[in-house]
Amino acid sequence: MKVTIEIDSKSEMEKLSAFFKAFKINKVKVISTDENDIPIVKGNKKIDPTDLFGIWANKPRSLENIRKDAWQRKTDIG
């Protein structure tokens, strides 16, 4: 299982480390990322999105239908 925790300061890191030690959690992997180091990649402007227009033209869908199909939600809560 993987859990991601984002912290902003060294003091928060120390508190989190103390928490893990208190509960005897030994398998912790710390990955430091600096937002300035994350590369920004420009998108491919050659892709033509017009092929996507009208993909549900023959089968209109409502938001409720999408939710029902995707999450198998029950509409009657009680």
JSON list of N, CA, C and O in Angstrom, two decimals, residues 31-53:
[
{"chain": "A", "resi": 31, "resn": "ILE", "atom": "N", "xyz": [10.63, 11.13, -0.31]},
{"chain": "A", "resi": 31, "resn": "ILE", "atom": "CA", "xyz": [11.05, 11.63, -1.62]},
{"chain": "A", "resi": 31, "resn": "ILE", "atom": "C", "xyz": [10.87, 13.14, -1.59]},
{"chain": "A", "resi": 31, "resn": "ILE", "atom": "O", "xyz": [9.76, 13.63, -1.43]},
{"chain": "A", "resi": 32, "resn": "SER", "atom": "N", "xyz": [11.95, 13.85, -1.72]},
{"chain": "A", "resi": 32, "resn": "SER", "atom": "CA", "xyz": [11.91, 15.30, -1.69]},
{"chain": "A", "resi": 32, "resn": "SER", "atom": "C", "xyz": [11.75, 15.82, -3.11]},
{"chain": "A", "resi": 32, "resn": "SER", "atom": "O", "xyz": [12.51, 15.45, -4.00]},
{"chain": "A", "resi": 33, "resn": "THR", "atom": "N", "xyz": [10.76, 16.66, -3.32]},
{"chain": "A", "resi": 33, "resn": "THR", "atom": "CA", "xyz": [10.58, 17.28, -4.63]},
{"chain": "A", "resi": 33, "resn": "THR", "atom": "C", "xyz": [10.49, 18.77, -4.46]},
{"chain": "A", "resi": 33, "resn": "THR", "atom": "O", "xyz": [9.83, 19.27, -3.56]},
{"chain": "A", "resi": 34, "resn": "ASP", "atom": "N", "xyz": [11.17, 19.45, -5.30]},
{"chain": "A", "resi": 34, "resn": "ASP", "atom": "CA", "xyz": [11.11, 20.90, -5.33]},
{"chain": "A", "resi": 34, "resn": "ASP", "atom": "C", "xyz": [10.27, 21.27, -6.53]},
{"chain": "A", "resi": 34, "resn": "ASP", "atom": "O", "xyz": [10.54, 20.82, -7.65]},
{"chain": "A", "resi": 35, "resn": "GLU", "atom": "N", "xyz": [9.25, 22.09, -6.34]},
{"chain": "A", "resi": 35, "resn": "GLU", "atom": "CA", "xyz": [8.35, 22.43, -7.44]},
{"chain": "A", "resi": 35, "resn": "GLU", "atom": "C", "xyz": [9.10, 23.06, -8.60]},
{"chain": "A", "resi": 35, "resn": "GLU", "atom": "O", "xyz": [8.67, 22.98, -9.74]},
{"chain": "A", "resi": 36, "resn": "ASN", "atom": "N", "xyz": [10.21, 23.70, -8.33]},
{"chain": "A", "resi": 36, "resn": "ASN", "atom": "CA", "xyz": [10.98, 24.32, -9.40]},
{"chain": "A", "resi": 36, "resn": "ASN", "atom": "C", "xyz": [11.68, 23.28, -10.28]},
{"chain": "A", "resi": 36, "resn": "ASN", "atom": "O", "xyz": [12.08, 23.58, -11.39]},
{"chain": "A", "resi": 37, "resn": "ASP", "atom": "N", "xyz": [11.84, 22.06, -9.76]},
{"chain": "A", "resi": 37, "resn": "ASP", "atom": "CA", "xyz": [12.53, 21.02, -10.51]},
{"chain": "A", "resi": 37, "resn": "ASP", "atom": "C", "xyz": [11.59, 20.22, -11.42]},
{"chain": "A", "resi": 37, "resn": "ASP", "atom": "O", "xyz": [12.05, 19.42, -12.22]},
{"chain": "A", "resi": 38, "resn": "ILE", "atom": "N", "xyz": [10.29, 20.41, -11.28]},
{"chain": "A", "resi": 38, "resn": "ILE", "atom": "CA", "xyz": [9.33, 19.66, -12.09]},
{"chain": "A", "resi": 38, "resn": "ILE", "atom": "C", "xyz": [9.29, 20.27, -13.49]},
{"chain": "A", "resi": 38, "resn": "ILE", "atom": "O", "xyz": [8.98, 21.45, -13.65]},
{"chain": "A", "resi": 39, "resn": "PRO", "atom": "N", "xyz": [9.61, 19.47, -14.51]},
{"chain": "A", "resi": 39, "resn": "PRO", "atom": "CA", "xyz": [9.65, 20.03, -15.86]},
{"chain": "A", "resi": 39, "resn": "PRO", "atom": "C", "xyz": [8.24, 20.30, -16.40]},
{"chain": "A", "resi": 39, "resn": "PRO", "atom": "O", "xyz": [7.30, 19.56, -16.13]},
{"chain": "A", "resi": 40, "resn": "ILE", "atom": "N", "xyz": [8.11, 21.36, -17.15]},
{"chain": "A", "resi": 40, "resn": "ILE", "atom": "CA", "xyz": [6.85, 21.69, -17.81]},
{"chain": "A", "resi": 40, "resn": "ILE", "atom": "C", "xyz": [6.98, 21.25, -19.26]},
{"chain": "A", "resi": 40, "resn": "ILE", "atom": "O", "xyz": [7.90, 21.67, -19.98]},
{"chain": "A", "resi": 41, "resn": "VAL", "atom": "N", "xyz": [6.08, 20.38, -19.67]},
{"chain": "A", "resi": 41, "resn": "VAL", "atom": "CA", "xyz": [6.13, 19.83, -21.02]},
{"chain": "A", "resi": 41, "resn": "VAL", "atom": "C", "xyz": [4.96, 20.40, -21.82]},
{"chain": "A", "resi": 41, "resn": "VAL", "atom": "O", "xyz": [3.81, 20.33, -21.38]},
{"chain": "A", "resi": 42, "resn": "LYS", "atom": "N", "xyz": [5.26, 20.95, -22.96]},
{"chain": "A", "resi": 42, "resn": "LYS", "atom": "CA", "xyz": [4.21, 21.51, -23.81]},
{"chain": "A", "resi": 42, "resn": "LYS", "atom": "C", "xyz": [3.48, 20.38, -24.53]},
{"chain": "A", "resi": 42, "resn": "LYS", "atom": "O", "xyz": [4.05, 19.36, -24.87]},
{"chain": "A", "resi": 43, "resn": "GLY", "atom": "N", "xyz": [2.18, 20.58, -24.72]},
{"chain": "A", "resi": 43, "resn": "GLY", "atom": "CA", "xyz": [1.36, 19.58, -25.38]},
{"chain": "A", "resi": 43, "resn": "GLY", "atom": "C", "xyz": [1.59, 19.53, -26.88]},
{"chain": "A", "resi": 43, "resn": "GLY", "atom": "O", "xyz": [2.18, 20.42, -27.48]},
{"chain": "A", "resi": 44, "resn": "ASN", "atom": "N", "xyz": [1.10, 18.46, -27.47]},
{"chain": "A", "resi": 44, "resn": "ASN", "atom": "CA", "xyz": [1.23, 18.27, -28.91]},
{"chain": "A", "resi": 44, "resn": "ASN", "atom": "C", "xyz": [0.11, 19.05, -29.60]},
{"chain": "A", "resi": 44, "resn": "ASN", "atom": "O", "xyz": [-1.05, 18.68, -29.55]},
{"chain": "A", "resi": 45, "resn": "LYS", "atom": "N", "xyz": [0.46, 20.12, -30.26]},
{"chain": "A", "resi": 45, "resn": "LYS", "atom": "CA", "xyz": [-0.53, 20.98, -30.92]},
{"chain": "A", "resi": 45, "resn": "LYS", "atom": "C", "xyz": [-1.00, 20.41, -32.26]},
{"chain": "A", "resi": 45, "resn": "LYS", "atom": "O", "xyz": [-1.89, 20.94, -32.88]},
{"chain": "A", "resi": 46, "resn": "LYS", "atom": "N", "xyz": [-0.39, 19.31, -32.72]},
{"chain": "A", "resi": 46, "resn": "LYS", "atom": "CA", "xyz": [-0.76, 18.72, -34.00]},
{"chain": "A", "resi": 46, "resn": "LYS", "atom": "C", "xyz": [-1.99, 17.82, -33.90]},
{"chain": "A", "resi": 46, "resn": "LYS", "atom": "O", "xyz": [-2.55, 17.42, -34.91]},
{"chain": "A", "resi": 47, "resn": "ILE", "atom": "N", "xyz": [-2.42, 17.49, -32.67]},
{"chain": "A", "resi": 47, "resn": "ILE", "atom": "CA", "xyz": [-3.58, 16.62, -32.49]},
{"chain": "A", "resi": 47, "resn": "ILE", "atom": "C", "xyz": [-4.85, 17.39, -32.83]},
{"chain": "A", "resi": 47, "resn": "ILE", "atom": "O", "xyz": [-5.06, 18.50, -32.36]},
{"chain": "A", "resi": 48, "resn": "ASP", "atom": "N", "xyz": [-5.69, 16.79, -33.66]},
{"chain": "A", "resi": 48, "resn": "ASP", "atom": "CA", "xyz": [-6.94, 17.43, -34.08]},
{"chain": "A", "resi": 48, "resn": "ASP", "atom": "C", "xyz": [-8.09, 16.91, -33.20]},
{"chain": "A", "resi": 48, "resn": "ASP", "atom": "O", "xyz": [-8.48, 15.75, -33.31]},
{"chain": "A", "resi": 49, "resn": "PRO", "atom": "N", "xyz": [-8.67, 17.76, -32.33]},
{"chain": "A", "resi": 49, "resn": "PRO", "atom": "CA", "xyz": [-9.71, 17.30, -31.42]},
{"chain": "A", "resi": 49, "resn": "PRO", "atom": "C", "xyz": [-11.09, 17.18, -32.06]},
{"chain": "A", "resi": 49, "resn": "PRO", "atom": "O", "xyz": [-12.02, 16.70, -31.43]},
{"chain": "A", "resi": 50, "resn": "THR", "atom": "N", "xyz": [-11.25, 17.57, -33.33]},
{"chain": "A", "resi": 50, "resn": "THR", "atom": "CA", "xyz": [-12.58, 17.53, -33.94]},
{"chain": "A", "resi": 50, "resn": "THR", "atom": "C", "xyz": [-13.15, 16.12, -34.04]},
{"chain": "A", "resi": 50, "resn": "THR", "atom": "O", "xyz": [-14.36, 15.96, -34.12]},
{"chain": "A", "resi": 51, "resn": "ASP", "atom": "N", "xyz": [-12.30, 15.10, -34.03]},
{"chain": "A", "resi": 51, "resn": "ASP", "atom": "CA", "xyz": [-12.79, 13.73, -34.07]},
{"chain": "A", "resi": 51, "resn": "ASP", "atom": "C", "xyz": [-13.58, 13.39, -32.81]},
{"chain": "A", "resi": 51, "resn": "ASP", "atom": "O", "xyz": [-14.40, 12.47, -32.81]},
{"chain": "A", "resi": 52, "resn": "LEU", "atom": "N", "xyz": [-13.33, 14.09, -31.73]},
{"chain": "A", "resi": 52, "resn": "LEU", "atom": "CA", "xyz": [-14.04, 13.83, -30.48]},
{"chain": "A", "resi": 52, "resn": "LEU", "atom": "C", "xyz": [-15.42, 14.49, -30.42]},
{"chain": "A", "resi": 52, "resn": "LEU", "atom": "O", "xyz": [-16.26, 14.08, -29.63]},
{"chain": "A", "resi": 53, "resn": "PHE", "atom": "N", "xyz": [-15.65, 15.50, -31.23]},
{"chain": "A", "resi": 53, "resn": "PHE", "atom": "CA", "xyz": [-16.92, 16.20, -31.20]},
{"chain": "A", "resi": 53, "resn": "PHE", "atom": "C", "xyz": [-18.04, 15.30, -31.66]},
{"chain": "A", "resi": 53, "resn": "PHE", "atom": "O", "xyz": [-17.96, 14.63, -32.68]}
]
